[in-house]
Coordinates of C-alpha atoms in Angstrom, one line a residue:
X52 CA -13.5 12.0 11.0
X53 CA -14.4 15.0 8.8
X54 CA -16.9 14.7 6.0
X55 CA -14.1 15.3 3.4
X56 CA -11.2 13.1 2.3
X57 CA -8.1 14.1 0.3
X58 CA -5.8 11.3 -0.9
X59 CA -2.6 11.8 -2.8
X60 CA -0.1 9.5 -4.5
X61 CA 3.5 10.7 -4.9
X62 CA 3.9 12.5 -8.2
X63 CA 5.9 10.0 -10.2
X64 CA 9.3 10.8 -11.5
X65 CA 9.3 10.6 -15.3
X66 CA 12.8 9.1 -15.7
X67 CA 11.1 5.7 -16.3
X68 CA 7.8 4.3 -17.5
X69 CA 5.0 3.1 -15.2
X70 CA 5.7 -0.2 -13.4
X71 CA 4.1 -2.5 -10.8
X72 CA 5.2 -0.3 -7.9
X73 CA 3.5 2.8 -9.4
X74 CA 0.4 0.8 -10.1
X75 CA 0.1 -0.5 -6.5
X76 CA 0.4 3.0 -4.9
X77 CA -2.2 4.4 -7.3
X78 CA -4.6 1.5 -7.0
X79 CA -4.4 1.9 -3.2
X80 CA -5.2 5.6 -3.5
X81 CA -8.1 4.7 -5.9
X82 CA -9.5 2.1 -3.4
X83 CA -9.4 4.6 -0.6
X84 CA -11.0 7.3 -2.8
X85 CA -13.9 4.9 -3.7
X86 CA -14.3 3.7 -0.2
X87 CA -14.6 7.2 1.3
X88 CA -17.1 8.1 -1.4
X89 CA -19.2 5.1 -0.2
X90 CA -18.8 6.4 3.3
X91 CA -20.6 9.5 2.1
X92 CA -17.6 11.8 2.2
X93 CA -16.8 14.4 -0.4
X94 CA -13.5 13.0 -1.7
X95 CA -10.6 14.2 -3.9
X96 CA -7.8 12.1 -5.4
X97 CA -4.6 13.6 -6.8
X98 CA -1.8 12.0 -8.8
X99 CA 0.6 13.3 -11.4
X100 CA 4.2 13.6 -12.5
X101 CA 7.4 15.1 -11.2
X102 CA 9.3 16.6 -14.2
X103 CA 12.4 18.6 -13.1
X104 CA 15.9 17.8 -12.0
X105 CA 19.2 16.2 -12.9
X106 CA 17.8 12.7 -13.7
X107 CA 15.3 14.1 -16.2
X108 CA 18.1 15.9 -18.1
X109 CA 20.1 12.7 -18.2
X110 CA 17.2 10.5 -19.3
X111 CA 16.3 13.0 -22.0
X112 CA 19.9 13.1 -23.3
X113 CA 19.9 9.3 -23.3
X114 CA 16.7 9.3 -25.3
X115 CA 18.1 11.9 -27.8
X116 CA 15.5 14.6 -27.1
X117 CA 15.2 17.8 -25.2
X118 CA 13.8 17.6 -21.6
X119 CA 10.4 19.2 -22.5
X120 CA 9.8 16.6 -25.3
X121 CA 10.9 13.8 -23.0
X122 CA 8.7 14.7 -20.0
X123 CA 5.6 15.3 -22.2
X124 CA 5.9 11.8 -23.6
X125 CA 6.5 10.0 -20.2
X126 CA 3.9 12.1 -18.4
X127 CA 1.3 11.1 -21.0
X128 CA 2.1 7.4 -20.5
X129 CA 1.3 7.8 -16.8
X130 CA -1.8 9.8 -17.5
X131 CA -3.0 7.2 -20.0
X132 CA -2.2 4.2 -17.8
X133 CA -4.5 5.0 -14.9
X134 CA -7.9 4.8 -16.7
X135 CA -6.9 1.4 -18.1
X136 CA -6.5 0.3 -14.5
X137 CA -9.9 1.6 -13.5
X138 CA -8.4 4.7 -11.9
X139 CA -10.0 8.2 -12.5
X140 CA -8.3 10.8 -10.3
X141 CA -9.9 14.1 -9.5
X142 CA -6.8 15.8 -10.9
X143 CA -3.6 14.9 -12.7
X144 CA -0.8 17.5 -11.9
X145 CA 2.5 18.1 -13.6
X146 CA 5.3 20.2 -12.1
X147 CA 5.7 21.9 -15.4
X148 CA 2.2 23.3 -15.1
X149 CA 2.3 27.1 -15.0
X150 CA -0.1 27.2 -12.0
X151 CA 2.2 24.9 -10.0
X152 CA 5.3 27.0 -10.9
X153 CA 3.6 30.1 -9.6
X154 CA 2.7 28.5 -6.3
X155 CA 6.3 27.2 -5.8
X156 CA 7.8 30.6 -6.5
X157 CA 5.3 32.3 -4.1
X158 CA 6.1 29.9 -1.3
X159 CA 9.9 30.3 -1.9
X160 CA 9.5 34.1 -1.7
X161 CA 7.4 33.9 1.5
X162 CA 9.9 31.6 3.2
X163 CA 12.8 33.8 2.0
X164 CA 11.3 37.0 3.3
X165 CA 10.7 35.2 6.6
X166 CA 14.5 34.7 6.9
X167 CA 14.3 30.9 6.6
X168 CA 16.3 30.8 3.3
X169 CA 20.0 32.0 3.3
X170 CA 22.9 31.9 0.9
X171 CA 25.9 29.8 1.7
X172 CA 28.6 27.4 0.5
X173 CA 28.5 23.7 1.0
X174 CA 30.6 20.8 0.1
X175 CA 29.4 17.2 0.5
X176 CA 28.8 13.8 -1.0
X177 CA 26.0 14.0 -3.6
X178 CA 23.8 11.2 -5.1
X179 CA 22.5 12.0 -8.5
X180 CA 19.9 9.3 -8.2
X181 CA 18.4 10.9 -5.1
X182 CA 19.3 14.4 -6.3
X183 CA 20.5 15.4 -2.8
X184 CA 23.5 15.5 -0.5
X185 CA 24.0 12.3 1.5
X186 CA 25.3 12.7 5.1
X187 CA 28.2 10.6 6.4
X188 CA 25.7 9.0 8.8
X189 CA 23.4 7.9 5.9
X190 CA 26.1 6.6 3.5
X191 CA 27.0 2.9 3.5
X192 CA 30.6 2.2 2.6
X193 CA 30.7 5.4 0.7
X194 CA 27.6 4.6 -1.4
X195 CA 24.1 5.9 -1.5
X196 CA 22.0 3.6 0.8
X197 CA 19.1 3.5 -1.7
X198 CA 20.9 3.4 -5.1
X199 CA 24.0 1.5 -3.9
X200 CA 26.0 3.8 -6.2
X201 CA 29.2 5.7 -5.4
X202 CA 28.7 9.3 -4.2
X203 CA 30.3 12.3 -5.8
X204 CA 31.8 15.2 -3.9
X205 CA 30.3 18.5 -4.9
X206 CA 31.2 21.9 -3.4
X207 CA 29.3 25.0 -4.6
X208 CA 27.4 28.1 -3.4
X209 CA 23.7 27.6 -3.0
X210 CA 20.6 28.7 -1.1
X211 CA 19.7 26.8 2.1
X212 CA 16.4 26.3 4.0
X213 CA 16.7 26.6 7.8
X214 CA 15.2 23.2 8.3
X215 CA 17.1 22.7 11.6
X216 CA 15.0 25.5 13.1
X217 CA 11.9 23.3 13.0
X218 CA 13.5 20.0 14.3
X219 CA 12.1 20.3 17.9
X220 CA 8.7 21.3 16.7
X221 CA 8.5 18.3 14.3
X222 CA 9.6 15.8 16.9
X223 CA 6.9 17.0 19.3
X224 CA 4.3 17.0 16.6
X225 CA 5.0 13.4 15.6
X226 CA 4.9 12.3 19.2
X227 CA 1.6 14.1 19.9
X228 CA 0.0 12.9 16.7
X229 CA 0.7 9.2 16.2
X230 CA -1.5 9.1 13.0
X231 CA 0.9 11.7 11.4
X232 CA 3.2 8.9 10.1
X233 CA 1.9 5.3 9.9
X234 CA 2.4 2.4 10.3
X235 CA 4.3 2.7 13.6
X236 CA 7.6 1.3 12.2
X237 CA 7.9 4.3 9.8
X238 CA 7.0 6.8 12.6
X239 CA 9.8 5.3 14.6
X240 CA 12.1 5.5 11.6
X241 CA 11.4 9.2 11.2
X242 CA 12.0 9.8 14.9
X243 CA 15.2 7.9 14.6
X244 CA 16.3 10.3 11.8
X245 CA 15.5 13.2 14.1
X246 CA 17.7 12.0 16.9
X247 CA 20.6 13.3 14.9
X248 CA 21.0 17.1 14.5
X249 CA 18.9 18.1 11.4
X250 CA 21.0 19.8 8.8
X251 CA 19.7 22.7 6.8
X252 CA 18.4 21.7 3.4
X253 CA 20.1 22.9 0.2
X254 CA 17.1 24.1 -1.9
X255 CA 18.8 25.4 -5.1
X256 CA 21.0 24.3 -8.0
X257 CA 23.1 26.7 -10.0
X258 CA 22.0 27.2 -13.6
X259 CA 25.6 26.7 -14.6
X260 CA 25.1 23.0 -13.6
X261 CA 21.4 22.5 -14.1
X262 CA 18.9 24.8 -15.9
X263 CA 15.9 22.4 -16.1
X264 CA 13.9 23.6 -13.1
X265 CA 11.9 26.4 -11.6
X266 CA 13.9 29.6 -11.3
X267 CA 14.2 31.0 -7.7
X268 CA 12.1 34.2 -7.6
X269 CA 14.8 36.1 -5.7
X270 CA 17.8 35.0 -7.7
X271 CA 17.4 33.8 -11.3
X272 CA 20.9 32.4 -11.4
X273 CA 19.5 29.4 -9.6
X274 CA 16.7 26.8 -10.1
X275 CA 14.7 25.2 -7.3
X276 CA 15.8 21.8 -5.8
X277 CA 13.5 19.2 -7.1
X278 CA 12.0 18.2 -3.7
X279 CA 11.2 21.8 -2.7
X280 CA 9.4 21.9 -6.1
X281 CA 7.7 18.5 -6.1
X282 CA 6.3 18.4 -2.6
X283 CA 4.4 21.6 -3.1
X284 CA 2.2 19.9 -5.7
X285 CA 0.0 18.6 -2.9
X286 CA -1.3 22.2 -2.2
X287 CA -0.8 23.8 -5.6
X288 CA -3.2 21.2 -7.1
X289 CA -5.9 22.5 -4.7
X290 CA -5.4 26.1 -5.7
X291 CA -3.4 27.3 -2.7
X292 CA -3.7 29.8 -1.1
X293 CA -7.2 31.0 -1.9
X294 CA -8.8 28.2 -3.9
X295 CA -12.0 26.7 -2.5
X296 CA -10.6 23.1 -2.9
X297 CA -7.6 24.0 -0.7
X298 CA -9.8 25.3 2.1
X299 CA -12.2 22.3 1.7
X300 CA -9.8 19.4 1.4
X301 CA -6.4 20.3 2.9
X302 CA -7.6 19.8 6.5
X303 CA -8.3 16.1 5.6
X304 CA -5.1 15.5 3.6
X305 CA -3.6 12.0 3.5
X306 CA -0.3 11.3 1.6
X307 CA 0.4 7.8 0.3
X308 CA 4.1 6.9 -0.4
X309 CA 6.5 4.0 -0.7
X310 CA 9.1 3.7 2.0
X311 CA 12.0 5.0 -0.1
X312 CA 10.8 8.6 0.1
X313 CA 9.9 8.8 3.8
X314 CA 12.6 11.4 4.6
X315 CA 11.4 14.1 2.1
X316 CA 7.7 13.5 3.1
X317 CA 8.2 12.9 6.8
X318 CA 11.0 15.5 7.4
X319 CA 11.4 18.1 4.7
X320 CA 7.7 18.6 3.8
X321 CA 6.4 19.3 7.4
X322 CA 9.2 21.7 8.0
X323 CA 8.5 23.5 4.7
X324 CA 4.8 23.8 5.6
X325 CA 5.6 25.1 9.1
X326 CA 7.9 27.7 7.7
X327 CA 5.3 28.8 5.2
X328 CA 2.7 28.9 8.0
X329 CA 0.5 26.2 6.4
X330 CA -1.1 23.6 8.6
X331 CA 0.6 20.2 8.4
X332 CA -1.0 17.4 6.5
X333 CA -3.2 15.0 8.5
X334 CA -1.3 11.7 7.9
X335 CA 1.4 10.1 5.9
X336 CA 0.9 6.4 5.1
X337 CA 3.9 4.4 4.0
X338 CA 3.9 1.1 2.2
X339 CA 6.7 -1.4 1.4
X340 CA 8.2 -2.7 -1.8
X341 CA 7.0 -5.2 -4.3
X342 CA 9.7 -7.8 -5.0
X343 CA 9.3 -9.9 -8.1
X344 CA 10.0 -13.6 -7.7
X345 CA 11.8 -12.8 -4.4
X346 CA 14.0 -10.1 -6.0
X347 CA 13.6 -6.3 -5.9
X348 CA 12.5 -5.0 -9.3
X349 CA 15.5 -3.9 -11.4
X350 CA 16.0 -3.1 -15.0
X351 CA 19.4 -4.9 -14.9
X352 CA 17.6 -8.1 -13.7
X353 CA 15.0 -7.7 -16.3
X354 CA 12.1 -8.3 -13.8
X355 CA 10.3 -4.9 -14.0
X356 CA 6.6 -5.8 -14.4
X357 CA 4.5 -3.4 -16.4
X358 CA 0.9 -3.3 -15.1
X359 CA -0.9 -3.1 -18.4
X360 CA 0.8 -6.3 -19.6
X361 CA -0.4 -8.1 -16.5
X362 CA -3.9 -6.6 -16.8
X363 CA -4.2 -7.7 -20.4
X364 CA -3.3 -11.3 -19.5
X365 CA -5.2 -11.8 -16.3
X366 CA -7.9 -9.2 -16.3
X367 CA -8.1 -5.8 -14.6
X368 CA -10.1 -6.8 -11.5
X369 CA -8.1 -9.9 -10.9
X370 CA -4.9 -7.8 -11.0
X371 CA -6.3 -5.2 -8.6
X372 CA -7.6 -7.8 -6.3
X373 CA -4.3 -9.6 -6.1
X374 CA -2.3 -6.5 -5.3
X375 CA -4.6 -5.4 -2.5
X376 CA -5.0 -8.9 -1.0
X377 CA -1.4 -10.0 -1.2
X378 CA 0.4 -7.1 0.4
X379 CA 0.2 -6.3 4.1
X380 CA 0.3 -2.5 4.0
X381 CA 3.6 -1.3 5.4
X382 CA 5.5 -4.6 4.7
X383 CA 7.3 -5.8 1.6
X384 CA 5.5 -8.4 -0.6
X385 CA 6.4 -10.8 -3.3
X386 CA 4.9 -10.8 -6.7
X387 CA 4.9 -13.9 -8.9
X388 CA 2.5 -15.1 -11.4
X389 CA 1.9 -18.5 -9.7
X390 CA 0.5 -16.7 -6.7
X391 CA -1.6 -14.5 -8.9
X392 CA -3.1 -17.5 -10.7
X393 CA -3.7 -19.2 -7.4
X394 CA -5.6 -16.2 -6.1
X395 CA -7.7 -16.0 -9.2
X396 CA -8.6 -19.6 -9.2
X397 CA -9.2 -20.1 -5.5
X398 CA -10.7 -16.8 -4.3
X399 CA -12.3 -15.3 -7.4
X400 CA -13.3 -18.3 -9.5
X401 CA -14.0 -20.9 -6.9
X402 CA -15.3 -18.8 -3.9
X403 CA -16.9 -15.7 -5.4
X404 CA -17.7 -16.9 -8.9
X405 CA -19.1 -20.2 -7.6
X406 CA -21.4 -18.4 -5.1
X407 CA -22.9 -16.2 -7.8
X408 CA -23.1 -18.9 -10.5
X409 CA -24.7 -21.6 -8.4
X410 CA -27.2 -19.3 -6.7
X411 CA -28.2 -17.7 -10.1
X412 CA -28.5 -21.2 -11.6
X413 CA -30.8 -22.5 -8.9
X414 CA -32.9 -19.3 -8.9
X415 CA -33.4 -19.7 -12.6
X416 CA -34.5 -23.3 -12.2
X417 CA -36.7 -22.9 -9.1
X418 CA -38.1 -19.3 -9.5
X419 CA -37.7 -18.5 -13.2
X420 CA -34.8 -16.2 -12.3
X421 CA -36.7 -13.8 -10.1
X422 CA -35.7 -13.2 -6.5
X423 CA -38.7 -14.2 -4.3
X424 CA -40.0 -12.6 -1.2
X425 CA -38.4 -14.4 1.8
X426 CA -40.4 -16.1 4.5
X427 CA -39.7 -15.8 8.2
X428 CA -36.0 -16.0 9.0
X429 CA -34.9 -19.1 10.9
X430 CA -31.8 -19.6 13.0
X431 CA -29.6 -20.1 9.8
X432 CA -30.8 -16.8 8.3
X433 CA -30.3 -15.0 11.6
X434 CA -26.8 -16.3 11.8
X435 CA -26.2 -15.3 8.2
X436 CA -27.5 -11.8 8.7
X437 CA -25.3 -11.4 11.9
X438 CA -22.3 -12.5 9.9
X439 CA -23.0 -9.9 7.2
X440 CA -23.4 -7.2 9.9
X441 CA -20.1 -8.4 11.6
X442 CA -18.2 -8.4 8.4
X443 CA -19.6 -4.9 7.5
X444 CA -18.3 -3.5 10.7
X445 CA -14.9 -5.3 10.4
X446 CA -14.5 -4.2 6.8
X447 CA -15.1 -0.5 7.6
X448 CA -12.6 -0.7 10.6
X449 CA -10.0 -2.4 8.5
X450 CA -10.3 0.1 5.6
X451 CA -9.9 3.0 8.0
X452 CA -6.7 1.4 9.3
X453 CA -5.3 0.8 5.8
X454 CA -5.5 -3.0 6.5
X455 CA -6.8 -3.8 3.0
X456 CA -5.9 -7.5 3.2
X457 CA -8.0 -7.8 6.4
X458 CA -10.9 -6.0 4.8
X459 CA -10.9 -8.4 1.8
X460 CA -10.3 -11.3 4.2
X461 CA -13.5 -10.4 6.1
X462 CA -15.5 -10.2 2.8
X463 CA -14.2 -13.7 1.9
X464 CA -15.3 -14.9 5.3
X465 CA -18.9 -13.8 4.4
X466 CA -18.6 -15.4 0.9
X467 CA -17.5 -18.7 2.4
X468 CA -20.2 -18.5 5.1
X469 CA -22.8 -18.0 2.3
X470 CA -21.4 -21.0 0.4
X471 CA -21.6 -23.2 3.5
X472 CA -25.1 -21.9 4.2
X473 CA -26.3 -23.0 0.7
X474 CA -24.6 -26.4 1.2
X475 CA -26.3 -26.9 4.6
X476 CA -29.8 -25.7 3.5
X477 CA -29.6 -27.7 0.2
X478 CA -32.1 -25.9 -2.0
X479 CA -32.3 -28.9 -4.3
X480 CA -33.7 -31.0 -1.5
X481 CA -36.2 -28.3 -0.5
X482 CA -37.4 -28.2 -4.1
X483 CA -37.7 -31.9 -4.3
X484 CA -39.7 -31.9 -1.1
X485 CA -41.9 -29.0 -2.4
X486 CA -41.0 -26.8 0.6
X487 CA -41.3 -23.7 -1.6
X488 CA -41.6 -21.1 1.2
X489 CA -38.5 -22.3 2.9
X490 CA -36.8 -22.5 -0.5
X491 CA -37.7 -18.9 -1.2
X492 CA -36.2 -17.8 2.0
X493 CA -32.9 -19.6 1.3
X494 CA -32.6 -18.2 -2.3
X495 CA -33.5 -14.7 -1.2
X496 CA -31.0 -14.8 1.6
X497 CA -28.3 -15.9 -0.8
X498 CA -28.8 -12.9 -3.0
X499 CA -28.9 -10.6 0.0
X500 CA -25.3 -11.7 0.8
X501 CA -24.3 -11.3 -2.9
X502 CA -25.7 -7.7 -2.8
X503 CA -23.7 -6.9 0.3
X504 CA -20.6 -8.5 -1.2
X505 CA -21.0 -6.5 -4.4
X506 CA -21.1 -3.3 -2.5
X507 CA -18.1 -4.1 -0.2
X508 CA -16.0 -5.1 -3.2
X509 CA -16.7 -2.0 -5.3
X510 CA -13.5 -0.1 -4.2
X511 CA -11.3 -3.1 -5.1
X512 CA -12.9 -4.7 -8.2
X513 CA -15.3 -2.0 -9.5
X514 CA -16.1 -3.7 -12.9
X515 CA -17.0 -7.0 -11.2
X516 CA -19.1 -5.2 -8.6
X517 CA -21.0 -3.4 -11.3
X518 CA -21.5 -6.6 -13.3
X519 CA -22.9 -8.4 -10.2
X520 CA -25.3 -5.6 -9.5
X521 CA -26.4 -5.4 -13.1
X522 CA -27.0 -9.1 -13.3
X523 CA -29.2 -8.7 -10.2
X524 CA -31.2 -6.0 -12.0
X525 CA -29.7 -3.3 -9.7
X526 CA -28.7 -0.5 -12.2
X527 CA -27.5 2.1 -9.8
X528 CA -24.0 2.2 -8.3
X529 CA -23.8 1.5 -4.6
X530 CA -25.6 4.3 -2.9
X531 CA -25.9 2.8 0.6
X532 CA -23.4 4.6 2.8
X533 CA -21.0 2.5 4.8
X534 CA -21.0 5.2 7.5
X535 CA -23.6 3.4 9.7
X536 CA -22.1 1.0 12.2
X537 CA -24.6 -1.7 11.3
X538 CA -26.3 -3.2 8.3
X539 CA -29.9 -3.9 7.6
X540 CA -29.4 -7.3 5.9
X541 CA -33.1 -7.8 5.0
X542 CA -33.2 -4.6 3.1
X543 CA -30.3 -5.8 0.9
X544 CA -32.3 -8.7 -0.6
X545 CA -33.2 -7.6 -4.1
X546 CA -36.8 -8.9 -4.0
X547 CA -38.5 -9.0 -7.4
X548 CA -35.3 -8.4 -9.4
X549 CA -34.6 -10.7 -12.3
X550 CA -31.2 -12.2 -12.1
X551 CA -29.5 -12.8 -15.5
X552 CA -27.4 -16.0 -16.1
X553 CA -24.3 -15.3 -18.0
X554 CA -20.6 -16.2 -18.3
X555 CA -18.6 -16.9 -15.2
X556 CA -17.5 -13.8 -13.2
X557 CA -13.9 -15.2 -13.2
X558 CA -13.0 -18.1 -15.4
X559 CA -10.2 -20.3 -14.2
X560 CA -6.8 -19.4 -15.7
X561 CA -3.4 -20.9 -16.2
X562 CA -0.1 -19.1 -16.1
X563 CA 1.2 -18.7 -19.7
X564 CA 3.9 -21.3 -20.3
X565 CA 7.5 -20.1 -20.8
X566 CA 10.4 -22.1 -22.1
X567 CA 12.5 -23.6 -19.3
X568 CA 16.1 -22.6 -19.2
X569 CA 18.5 -25.6 -18.7
X570 CA 21.9 -24.9 -17.1
X571 CA 23.8 -27.9 -18.4
X572 CA 27.1 -27.1 -16.8
X573 CA 25.8 -26.1 -13.4
X574 CA 27.0 -28.7 -10.8
X575 CA 24.2 -30.5 -9.0
X576 CA 24.1 -30.0 -5.2
X577 CA 23.0 -33.1 -3.3
X578 CA 20.0 -32.4 -1.0
X579 CA 17.6 -34.3 1.3
X580 CA 13.9 -34.6 0.9
X581 CA 12.5 -31.7 -1.1
X582 CA 9.5 -29.4 -0.5
X583 CA 7.7 -27.4 -3.2
X584 CA 8.2 -23.6 -3.3
X585 CA 4.4 -23.3 -2.9
X586 CA 4.5 -25.3 0.4
X587 CA 7.6 -23.4 1.7
X588 CA 6.0 -20.0 1.1
X589 CA 3.3 -20.9 3.6
X590 CA 5.8 -20.3 6.3
X591 CA 5.7 -16.6 7.3
X592 CA 9.2 -15.6 8.5
X593 CA 9.7 -12.3 10.3
X594 CA 12.5 -10.4 12.0
X595 CA 11.8 -10.3 15.8
X596 CA 13.4 -8.4 18.6
X597 CA 13.5 -10.0 22.0
X598 CA 12.1 -7.6 24.6
X599 CA 12.1 -9.8 27.6
X600 CA 13.3 -13.3 28.5
X601 CA 12.7 -15.4 31.6
X602 CA 13.0 -19.0 32.7
X603 CA 9.9 -21.3 32.9
X604 CA 9.6 -22.9 36.4
X605 CA 10.1 -26.6 36.2
X606 CA 11.4 -26.6 32.6
X607 CA 15.2 -26.5 32.6
X608 CA 15.5 -26.2 28.8
X609 CA 12.8 -23.7 28.1
X610 CA 12.7 -19.9 28.1
X611 CA 9.6 -17.6 27.8
X612 CA 10.4 -14.8 25.4
X613 CA 8.4 -11.6 24.7
X614 CA 9.2 -10.8 21.0
X615 CA 8.4 -7.7 19.0
X616 CA 7.7 -9.0 15.4
X617 CA 5.6 -6.0 14.3
X618 CA 3.5 -6.6 17.4
X619 CA 4.3 -8.3 20.7
X620 CA 3.9 -12.0 21.1
X621 CA 5.0 -14.7 23.5
X622 CA 7.3 -17.5 22.3
X623 CA 8.5 -20.6 24.2
X624 CA 12.0 -21.6 23.0
X625 CA 14.2 -24.5 24.1
X626 CA 17.4 -22.6 24.3
X627 CA 17.8 -22.2 28.1
X628 CA 20.9 -24.4 28.1
X629 CA 22.6 -22.2 25.5
X630 CA 21.6 -18.6 26.4
X631 CA 21.2 -16.8 29.7
X632 CA 17.9 -14.9 29.7
X633 CA 19.6 -11.5 30.3
X634 CA 21.9 -12.0 27.3
X635 CA 18.9 -12.4 24.9
X636 CA 17.3 -9.0 25.5
X637 CA 17.7 -6.8 22.5
X638 CA 18.8 -9.5 20.1
X639 CA 17.2 -9.8 16.7
X640 CA 16.0 -13.3 15.7
X641 CA 14.1 -15.0 12.9
X642 CA 10.6 -16.0 13.9
X643 CA 8.0 -18.2 12.2
X644 CA 4.9 -16.2 13.0
X645 CA 2.1 -18.3 11.4
X646 CA 2.4 -21.5 13.4
X647 CA -0.7 -22.6 15.2
X648 CA -0.4 -21.5 18.9
X649 CA 0.7 -24.3 21.3
X650 CA 0.6 -24.5 25.1
X651 CA 3.9 -25.6 26.5
X652 CA 4.3 -26.0 30.3
X653 CA 1.3 -23.8 30.8
X654 CA 2.5 -21.0 28.5
X655 CA 0.9 -20.3 25.1
X656 CA 3.6 -20.1 22.5
X657 CA 2.8 -17.9 19.4
X658 CA 5.6 -18.8 17.0
X659 CA 9.0 -20.4 16.8
X660 CA 12.5 -19.0 17.0
X661 CA 14.9 -20.4 14.3
X662 CA 18.3 -21.7 15.5
X663 CA 21.1 -23.7 13.9
X664 CA 22.9 -26.7 15.4
X665 CA 26.6 -26.4 15.7
X666 CA 27.9 -29.5 17.3
X667 CA 26.0 -29.7 20.5
X668 CA 25.3 -26.0 20.7
X669 CA 22.2 -24.1 19.4
X670 CA 22.9 -20.7 17.8
X671 CA 20.3 -18.1 17.1
X672 CA 19.6 -17.4 13.5
X673 CA 19.7 -13.7 12.9
X674 CA 20.1 -11.0 10.3
X675 CA 23.3 -9.3 9.0
X676 CA 22.8 -5.7 10.0
X677 CA 20.0 -3.7 11.7
X678 CA 16.5 -4.6 10.7
X679 CA 13.1 -3.5 12.0
X680 CA 10.9 -5.9 14.0
X681 CA 8.3 -7.4 11.7
X682 CA 10.4 -7.2 8.5
X683 CA 9.7 -10.1 6.2
X684 CA 12.4 -12.7 5.7
X685 CA 12.5 -13.6 2.0

C-alpha cells in the first residue's frame, strides 16, 4: 500500500437535510481517515454537496426561494453538521464552486474534442428522482426501481457520451482488479449490469427545460447532466490537472458510497475517466442501507433520524460507536434506540468503562494513583501481552478490509480479557497479603492494556480515546504508528504517570420514554407462546443460494448442501424425502447463519434452512424475487 490515502464520501444532494444515512457514510470516511493517519500515511478526506439538477429546482420552488439561496442554506447545514459529529474533512467541496465548474467544463471540452460526445435525439422513460433515463430492463412494472414512482416519457435533442465505447475495457478492468469494486456482491452486481449492451449516456439538459446547471462549453443552449458534473468533484477538489494534491493523492483514491448509487460510480465514472485519459480510481467501497425499526427511512413514514438529535441524547462517541459496531459493511442494518441503549450499557459502560474505573480506583488506593514499575512478567502477563499483540494485528487487518465490526470486536476481546485478568489476579488479595511487587505488575499491566485500547479506539470514539489518555497523564495524541505488524506491549505501560479519577467514561442510560399508542379497534390475533423482540433479533437470517446438494450415505432423510450466504458454508437439512438433490441447485433459501455448528452423521452443519410444513410435505421458505446471497432477512 502506498504512503498516501485519499478517501471520499459522495457529495450529498441538497434536496434534503442531513440524516442518519449521511452521518454513517461520513463517519466511516472519518474513521478510515483517522486510521490511516495512525498508520503513518499522509491522508486526505473529502466531502461536500451536489447542488445542480431538476430536484434542486423543485425543492427550491417548494421552499419558496431561488435555487442559489436554497443550496446555500442546505449546504451550510451539511458543513456545520460534520464538526458536531467529530468530523473534520480536509476539504468541503460544492459543485457551485467556480473552481469545480472550470474543471467540469475543461473535461467536457476534452472529451468532446476527442469525439466521445455527439449530438442526437433520444426518447425514453425518465425518472426525475434519479435525474436520468431508465431502461426497459431496469424498470419495474413501469416504475423507477429505486423511487418506486411512475416514469415519464421524454423525447428531446441532447448531447451523448459514447459510454458504450468503453464497455469491454471496463469489464476487463473490473475482472483484473477485484479491489476496484467491493464487497464482492457489488462487484458482481456491476458486472451483471455490464452483461447487457451499455447505452450511451445523455450528458446534457436543454436550458428550455432546466437552466440550473453548468453550461456546456461547446453549446451554451444546454447545461451539464448532474452526474457528469457531480462525479468530477473527486478530482476537481484535488486541483486537477496540475495541482500537487491531485498528483499526490489520486493514485490512492478510495470512494465510499451507499448501494443506491453504484451504477453512476461503478459504470459512468470509470468510463468518463478513461475517456478523459485520467487513471481510474483505486477502489469503490459500497455499503448497505440503515433501516429504522425494520423499515427503510422515509419522510412519509416519519422515521427519518437526524444525527444531531441522537448525538445530543446519547452522546457523540456512543452514537459513532453504535453505527460502526452494528452494521456489517456491505449489508443492510437496523437502527433502533433499544439496540443503541443496549450497546452503550453493555459494551461502553460495563466493559470499557468498568475496566478503566476499577483499575483507576485500585491504583489510587494501592499506589496513590501513580502507575508503578512492573516486576517480572509471569504466565498471566505473557498471555495478556500476546493477546494485545494478536488483537493489534487483527485490528489492522480488519480495518484494511473495511470490516469495522470485526475491528471493534477484536478490541472488545482485549477489553474482556483484561477484565478477566484482573478478576483472576485479584489485586485486593495481593494487597491484603502485602505482595506489593506482584501487585505492581498487575496494576501496571492493566494500564498497559488501557493504553493500547485507547489508541485502537481513537478512529471510532476520538473524544473518549483522548479522555482516557489525558486521565493517564498522556497528553499527546496517539503517535505510535499501527504500521508495524507487532506491538511492544511493555512499552505501552505508562510507568510513573498519575492517573486521575473522575466521572464514568460512559454512564448507563435509558431510552427516553414515549407515550404508547393503543389501537382500541384493532382485532387481537390469537398466538402461541411469545418471544421478546430482543430475543428474536438474536437469530441472524440471510438469503442463501444452494450451490451443491448431495445425499448423506446411511441417512435417508438428510442432504448435505453447500450454500452461498455471503460466503460458502455446509448445511445438513432433513429434506431428502421432499426434494431431489439436483432440483435444489440454484434455489434461493432462507438460512439461519448464527447457530452453533453441529456434527450430524459425520458432517459439520453450519446453519439451518427454513422450511414450512404443508400437510406431510416440507416446502422451502424462499424470497419473492431475485436477491443476492447474504442479503439480510428482516
